[in-house]
Amino acid sequence: MKTIFSSQIVAIPPKVEVSIKSRVVTVKGPRGTLVKSFRHMDLEIVKIGKNKLRVDVWFANRKQLACVKTICSHIENLFNGVLYGYRFKMRAVYAHFPININMQEGGTLVEIRNFLGEKFIRRVRMRSGVKCSSTGTKDEIQVEGNDLELVSLSSALIHQAVLVHNKDIRKFLDGIYVSERGSVDEKH
């Protein structure tokens, strides 16, 4: 069963400029510019007025209808990114061998040493526009950026670099885990 027409409206916050050209959304704000392409979806994105955006889909089945809300959520994440930014805090957890985390090349490369006492140095490169730094708290780092997908992907890469293999993961809980998700600038 196809639905003839479905539409959803996204409010554009003040201090944010949005331009749309052939399903490529460009968002400019105080923290920078983000560009996201929705060319793989069969839908329309139209700017109506100065502070509203409309996402339309014609003759859609259930999966295409679900994409309308998904696109709106992605666009709202772009707005929050250029206004406030995203910050993920991660904690190193270990039972015996202390995990040593070092940031190189201005926070774009993370080196993890002494994981489970291994001599192997794990290196994780951050995605473009994402920086990693120390919070000052013991065994805690923060991953910051404007694009939510890139920040969460970078923190996932750090987490996956220190997964325990060939041991009982219920007993060996060592690793680096995301402890907090938030924004860089406080929301008003």
PDB file of C-alpha atoms in Angstrom:
ATOM      1  CA  MET A   1       0.000   0.000   0.000  1.00  0.00           C
ATOM      2  CA  LYS A   2       1.536   3.301  -1.072  1.00  0.00           C
ATOM      3  CA  THR A   3       0.856   6.599   0.624  1.00  0.00           C
ATOM      4  CA  ILE A   4       0.258   9.338  -1.935  1.00  0.00           C
ATOM      5  CA  PHE A   5       1.952  12.178  -0.065  1.00  0.00           C
ATOM      6  CA  SER A   6       3.770  12.617   3.242  1.00  0.00           C
ATOM      7  CA  SER A   7       5.475  15.727   4.546  1.00  0.00           C
ATOM      8  CA  GLN A   8       7.300  16.966   7.629  1.00  0.00           C
ATOM      9  CA  ILE A   9       8.501  20.450   8.567  1.00  0.00           C
ATOM     10  CA  VAL A  10      11.792  21.283  10.311  1.00  0.00           C
ATOM     11  CA  ALA A  11      12.207  24.658  12.022  1.00  0.00           C
ATOM     12  CA  ILE A  12      15.484  26.427  11.236  1.00  0.00           C
ATOM     13  CA  PRO A  13      16.917  28.014  14.411  1.00  0.00           C
ATOM     14  CA  PRO A  14      18.170  31.622  14.415  1.00  0.00           C
ATOM     15  CA  LYS A  15      21.897  32.200  13.679  1.00  0.00           C
ATOM     16  CA  VAL A  16      21.807  29.298  11.179  1.00  0.00           C
ATOM     17  CA  GLU A  17      21.847  29.617   7.374  1.00  0.00           C
ATOM     18  CA  VAL A  18      20.626  26.703   5.251  1.00  0.00           C
ATOM     19  CA  SER A  19      21.005  26.212   1.517  1.00  0.00           C
ATOM     20  CA  ILE A  20      19.676  23.246  -0.459  1.00  0.00           C
ATOM     21  CA  LYS A  21      20.692  22.241  -3.965  1.00  0.00           C
ATOM     22  CA  SER A  22      19.605  18.912  -5.452  1.00  0.00           C
ATOM     23  CA  ARG A  23      19.170  17.169  -2.066  1.00  0.00           C
ATOM     24  CA  VAL A  24      22.547  18.374  -0.730  1.00  0.00           C
ATOM     25  CA  VAL A  25      21.992  20.357   2.471  1.00  0.00           C
ATOM     26  CA  THR A  26      24.592  22.955   3.531  1.00  0.00           C
ATOM     27  CA  VAL A  27      24.274  24.382   7.048  1.00  0.00           C
ATOM     28  CA  LYS A  28      26.309  27.399   8.233  1.00  0.00           C
ATOM     29  CA  GLY A  29      26.433  28.481  11.863  1.00  0.00           C
ATOM     30  CA  PRO A  30      28.652  30.063  14.524  1.00  0.00           C
ATOM     31  CA  ARG A  31      30.866  26.948  14.835  1.00  0.00           C
ATOM     32  CA  GLY A  32      31.364  26.302  11.120  1.00  0.00           C
ATOM     33  CA  THR A  33      29.809  24.716   8.051  1.00  0.00           C
ATOM     34  CA  LEU A  34      28.448  21.204   7.554  1.00  0.00           C
ATOM     35  CA  VAL A  35      27.426  19.614   4.244  1.00  0.00           C
ATOM     36  CA  LYS A  36      25.318  16.454   3.993  1.00  0.00           C
ATOM     37  CA  SER A  37      24.073  14.725   0.879  1.00  0.00           C
ATOM     38  CA  PHE A  38      20.705  12.961   0.750  1.00  0.00           C
ATOM     39  CA  ARG A  39      21.005  12.114  -2.964  1.00  0.00           C
ATOM     40  CA  HIS A  40      20.432   8.400  -2.260  1.00  0.00           C
ATOM     41  CA  MET A  41      16.844   9.057  -1.089  1.00  0.00           C
ATOM     42  CA  ASP A  42      13.866   9.651  -3.375  1.00  0.00           C
ATOM     43  CA  LEU A  43      12.368  12.684  -1.670  1.00  0.00           C
ATOM     44  CA  GLU A  44      12.142  16.464  -1.903  1.00  0.00           C
ATOM     45  CA  ILE A  45      13.755  18.937   0.482  1.00  0.00           C
ATOM     46  CA  VAL A  46      12.368  22.450   0.066  1.00  0.00           C
ATOM     47  CA  LYS A  47      13.051  25.645   2.005  1.00  0.00           C
ATOM     48  CA  ILE A  48       9.814  27.503   2.759  1.00  0.00           C
ATOM     49  CA  GLY A  49      10.308  31.021   4.062  1.00  0.00           C
ATOM     50  CA  LYS A  50      13.356  32.026   6.056  1.00  0.00           C
ATOM     51  CA  ASN A  51      12.986  29.698   9.027  1.00  0.00           C
ATOM     52  CA  LYS A  52      11.333  26.489   7.784  1.00  0.00           C
ATOM     53  CA  LEU A  53      12.373  23.439   5.811  1.00  0.00           C
ATOM     54  CA  ARG A  54       9.958  20.869   4.370  1.00  0.00           C
ATOM     55  CA  VAL A  55      10.742  17.238   3.531  1.00  0.00           C
ATOM     56  CA  ASP A  56       8.242  15.660   1.101  1.00  0.00           C
ATOM     57  CA  VAL A  57       7.858  12.157  -0.276  1.00  0.00           C
ATOM     58  CA  TRP A  58       5.375  11.083  -2.971  1.00  0.00           C
ATOM     59  CA  PHE A  59       3.934   7.583  -3.530  1.00  0.00           C
ATOM     60  CA  ALA A  60       5.955   6.030  -0.738  1.00  0.00           C
ATOM     61  CA  ASN A  61       5.846   2.612   0.863  1.00  0.00           C
ATOM     62  CA  ARG A  62       6.483   2.065   4.593  1.00  0.00           C
ATOM     63  CA  LYS A  63      10.280   2.182   4.410  1.00  0.00           C
ATOM     64  CA  GLN A  64      10.310   5.400   2.383  1.00  0.00           C
ATOM     65  CA  LEU A  65       7.845   6.978   4.836  1.00  0.00           C
ATOM     66  CA  ALA A  66      10.200   6.152   7.712  1.00  0.00           C
ATOM     67  CA  CYS A  67      13.005   7.950   5.842  1.00  0.00           C
ATOM     68  CA  VAL A  68      11.169  11.299   6.130  1.00  0.00           C
ATOM     69  CA  LYS A  69      11.599  11.489   9.920  1.00  0.00           C
ATOM     70  CA  THR A  70      15.158  10.135   9.630  1.00  0.00           C
ATOM     71  CA  ILE A  71      16.123  12.940   7.218  1.00  0.00           C
ATOM     72  CA  CYS A  72      14.538  15.529   9.545  1.00  0.00           C
ATOM     73  CA  SER A  73      16.537  14.152  12.489  1.00  0.00           C
ATOM     74  CA  HIS A  74      19.774  14.282  10.461  1.00  0.00           C
ATOM     75  CA  ILE A  75      19.100  17.922   9.549  1.00  0.00           C
ATOM     76  CA  GLU A  76      18.363  18.814  13.208  1.00  0.00           C
ATOM     77  CA  ASN A  77      21.658  17.147  14.182  1.00  0.00           C
ATOM     78  CA  LEU A  78      23.414  19.392  11.636  1.00  0.00           C
ATOM     79  CA  PHE A  79      21.763  22.451  13.258  1.00  0.00           C
ATOM     80  CA  ASN A  80      22.886  21.363  16.752  1.00  0.00           C
ATOM     81  CA  GLY A  81      26.385  20.678  15.429  1.00  0.00           C
ATOM     82  CA  VAL A  82      26.946  24.166  13.977  1.00  0.00           C
ATOM     83  CA  LEU A  83      25.342  25.822  17.030  1.00  0.00           C
ATOM     84  CA  TYR A  84      26.700  23.808  19.981  1.00  0.00           C
ATOM     85  CA  GLY A  85      29.028  21.059  18.702  1.00  0.00           C
ATOM     86  CA  TYR A  86      29.269  17.522  20.075  1.00  0.00           C
ATOM     87  CA  ARG A  87      31.509  16.145  22.834  1.00  0.00           C
ATOM     88  CA  PHE A  88      31.857  12.487  23.831  1.00  0.00           C
ATOM     89  CA  LYS A  89      33.753  11.697  27.041  1.00  0.00           C
ATOM     90  CA  MET A  90      35.477   8.311  27.235  1.00  0.00           C
ATOM     91  CA  ARG A  91      36.985   6.501  30.230  1.00  0.00           C
ATOM     92  CA  ALA A  92      39.743   3.898  30.242  1.00  0.00           C
ATOM     93  CA  VAL A  93      38.755   0.914  32.398  1.00  0.00           C
ATOM     94  CA  TYR A  94      41.347  -1.652  33.511  1.00  0.00           C
ATOM     95  CA  ALA A  95      41.806  -4.263  36.215  1.00  0.00           C
ATOM     96  CA  HIS A  96      45.603  -4.584  36.389  1.00  0.00           C
ATOM     97  CA  PHE A  97      47.606  -3.089  33.516  1.00  0.00           C
ATOM     98  CA  PRO A  98      46.993   0.686  33.301  1.00  0.00           C
ATOM     99  CA  ILE A  99      46.014   1.795  29.792  1.00  0.00           C
ATOM    100  CA  ASN A 100      48.140   4.715  28.594  1.00  0.00           C
ATOM    101  CA  ILE A 101      46.432   7.094  26.123  1.00  0.00           C
ATOM    102  CA  ASN A 102      48.445   9.757  24.255  1.00  0.00           C
ATOM    103  CA  MET A 103      47.265  12.328  21.727  1.00  0.00           C
ATOM    104  CA  GLN A 104      49.576  13.086  18.778  1.00  0.00           C
ATOM    105  CA  GLU A 105      49.479  15.532  15.837  1.00  0.00           C
ATOM    106  CA  GLY A 106      47.278  18.084  17.597  1.00  0.00           C
ATOM    107  CA  GLY A 107      44.666  15.591  18.754  1.00  0.00           C
ATOM    108  CA  THR A 108      44.056  13.928  15.381  1.00  0.00           C
ATOM    109  CA  LEU A 109      45.925  10.704  16.269  1.00  0.00           C
ATOM    110  CA  VAL A 110      45.336   8.678  19.452  1.00  0.00           C
ATOM    111  CA  GLU A 111      47.997   6.210  20.646  1.00  0.00           C
ATOM    112  CA  ILE A 112      46.949   3.508  23.120  1.00  0.00           C
ATOM    113  CA  ARG A 113      49.728   1.667  24.968  1.00  0.00           C
ATOM    114  CA  ASN A 114      49.944  -1.120  27.580  1.00  0.00           C
ATOM    115  CA  PHE A 115      46.469  -2.548  26.895  1.00  0.00           C
ATOM    116  CA  LEU A 116      46.387  -5.854  28.866  1.00  0.00           C
ATOM    117  CA  GLY A 117      50.167  -5.459  29.194  1.00  0.00           C
ATOM    118  CA  GLU A 118      50.751  -5.807  25.452  1.00  0.00           C
ATOM    119  CA  LYS A 119      53.737  -4.066  23.857  1.00  0.00           C
ATOM    120  CA  PHE A 120      51.771  -3.359  20.667  1.00  0.00           C
ATOM    121  CA  ILE A 121      50.903   0.343  20.178  1.00  0.00           C
ATOM    122  CA  ARG A 122      47.385   0.895  18.856  1.00  0.00           C
ATOM    123  CA  ARG A 123      46.990   4.026  16.721  1.00  0.00           C
ATOM    124  CA  VAL A 124      43.564   5.465  15.910  1.00  0.00           C
ATOM    125  CA  ARG A 125      43.223   8.337  13.431  1.00  0.00           C
ATOM    126  CA  MET A 126      40.327  10.723  14.102  1.00  0.00           C
ATOM    127  CA  ARG A 127      37.914  11.567  11.279  1.00  0.00           C
ATOM    128  CA  SER A 128      38.217  14.983   9.603  1.00  0.00           C
ATOM    129  CA  GLY A 129      37.029  17.848  11.804  1.00  0.00           C
ATOM    130  CA  VAL A 130      37.251  15.766  15.014  1.00  0.00           C
ATOM    131  CA  LYS A 131      39.767  16.457  17.791  1.00  0.00           C
ATOM    132  CA  CYS A 132      40.647  14.352  20.813  1.00  0.00           C
ATOM    133  CA  SER A 133      42.017  15.833  24.037  1.00  0.00           C
ATOM    134  CA  SER A 134      42.521  15.021  27.692  1.00  0.00           C
ATOM    135  CA  THR A 135      39.963  16.292  30.201  1.00  0.00           C
ATOM    136  CA  GLY A 136      42.368  16.528  33.138  1.00  0.00           C
ATOM    137  CA  THR A 137      40.595  13.696  34.944  1.00  0.00           C
ATOM    138  CA  LYS A 138      42.616  10.488  35.277  1.00  0.00           C
ATOM    139  CA  ASP A 139      42.044   8.001  32.422  1.00  0.00           C
ATOM    140  CA  GLU A 140      39.489  10.239  30.678  1.00  0.00           C
ATOM    141  CA  ILE A 141      39.584  11.707  27.160  1.00  0.00           C
ATOM    142  CA  GLN A 142      37.097  13.769  25.180  1.00  0.00           C
ATOM    143  CA  VAL A 143      36.277  13.603  21.476  1.00  0.00           C
ATOM    144  CA  GLU A 144      34.907  16.869  20.041  1.00  0.00           C
ATOM    145  CA  GLY A 145      33.581  18.037  16.692  1.00  0.00           C
ATOM    146  CA  ASN A 146      30.643  19.554  14.835  1.00  0.00           C
ATOM    147  CA  ASP A 147      29.404  16.498  12.918  1.00  0.00           C
ATOM    148  CA  LEU A 148      27.657  13.981  15.197  1.00  0.00           C
ATOM    149  CA  GLU A 149      28.311  11.054  12.853  1.00  0.00           C
ATOM    150  CA  LEU A 150      32.055  11.726  12.669  1.00  0.00           C
ATOM    151  CA  VAL A 151      32.384  12.282  16.445  1.00  0.00           C
ATOM    152  CA  SER A 152      30.520   9.068  17.269  1.00  0.00           C
ATOM    153  CA  LEU A 153      32.446   7.169  14.579  1.00  0.00           C
ATOM    154  CA  SER A 154      35.792   8.364  15.984  1.00  0.00           C
ATOM    155  CA  SER A 155      34.850   7.353  19.528  1.00  0.00           C
ATOM    156  CA  ALA A 156      33.660   3.962  18.215  1.00  0.00           C
ATOM    157  CA  LEU A 157      37.030   3.446  16.484  1.00  0.00           C
ATOM    158  CA  ILE A 158      38.823   4.133  19.801  1.00  0.00           C
ATOM    159  CA  HIS A 159      36.502   1.673  21.565  1.00  0.00           C
ATOM    160  CA  GLN A 160      37.005  -1.020  18.912  1.00  0.00           C
ATOM    161  CA  ALA A 161      40.798  -0.660  19.001  1.00  0.00           C
ATOM    162  CA  VAL A 162      40.862  -2.071  22.544  1.00  0.00           C
ATOM    163  CA  LEU A 163      38.455  -5.007  22.331  1.00  0.00           C
ATOM    164  CA  VAL A 164      39.503  -8.148  24.224  1.00  0.00           C
ATOM    165  CA  HIS A 165      40.006 -11.236  22.054  1.00  0.00           C
ATOM    166  CA  ASN A 166      40.287 -14.934  23.024  1.00  0.00           C
ATOM    167  CA  LYS A 167      39.282 -14.276  26.635  1.00  0.00           C
ATOM    168  CA  ASP A 168      36.050 -14.286  28.620  1.00  0.00           C
ATOM    169  CA  ILE A 169      34.657 -10.756  28.106  1.00  0.00           C
ATOM    170  CA  ARG A 170      32.534 -11.101  31.259  1.00  0.00           C
ATOM    171  CA  LYS A 171      35.741 -11.277  33.299  1.00  0.00           C
ATOM    172  CA  PHE A 172      38.106  -9.123  31.183  1.00  0.00           C
ATOM    173  CA  LEU A 173      36.270  -5.798  31.133  1.00  0.00           C
ATOM    174  CA  ASP A 174      39.333  -3.733  30.155  1.00  0.00           C
ATOM    175  CA  GLY A 175      38.752  -1.153  27.447  1.00  0.00           C
ATOM    176  CA  ILE A 176      37.865   2.459  26.668  1.00  0.00           C
ATOM    177  CA  TYR A 177      34.147   3.177  26.970  1.00  0.00           C
ATOM    178  CA  VAL A 178      31.956   6.208  26.211  1.00  0.00           C
ATOM    179  CA  SER A 179      30.885   7.597  29.585  1.00  0.00           C
ATOM    180  CA  GLU A 180      29.070  10.790  28.581  1.00  0.00           C
ATOM    181  CA  ARG A 181      27.552  12.383  25.490  1.00  0.00           C
ATOM    182  CA  GLY A 182      26.905  16.104  25.354  1.00  0.00           C
ATOM    183  CA  SER A 183      27.560  19.411  23.613  1.00  0.00           C
ATOM    184  CA  VAL A 184      30.711  21.543  23.561  1.00  0.00           C
ATOM    185  CA  ASP A 185      28.879  24.862  24.080  1.00  0.00           C
ATOM    186  CA  GLU A 186      26.080  24.847  26.627  1.00  0.00           C
ATOM    187  CA  LYS A 187      22.537  24.958  25.230  1.00  0.00           C
ATOM    188  CA  HIS A 188      20.584  28.002  26.360  1.00  0.00           C
TER     189      HIS A 188
END
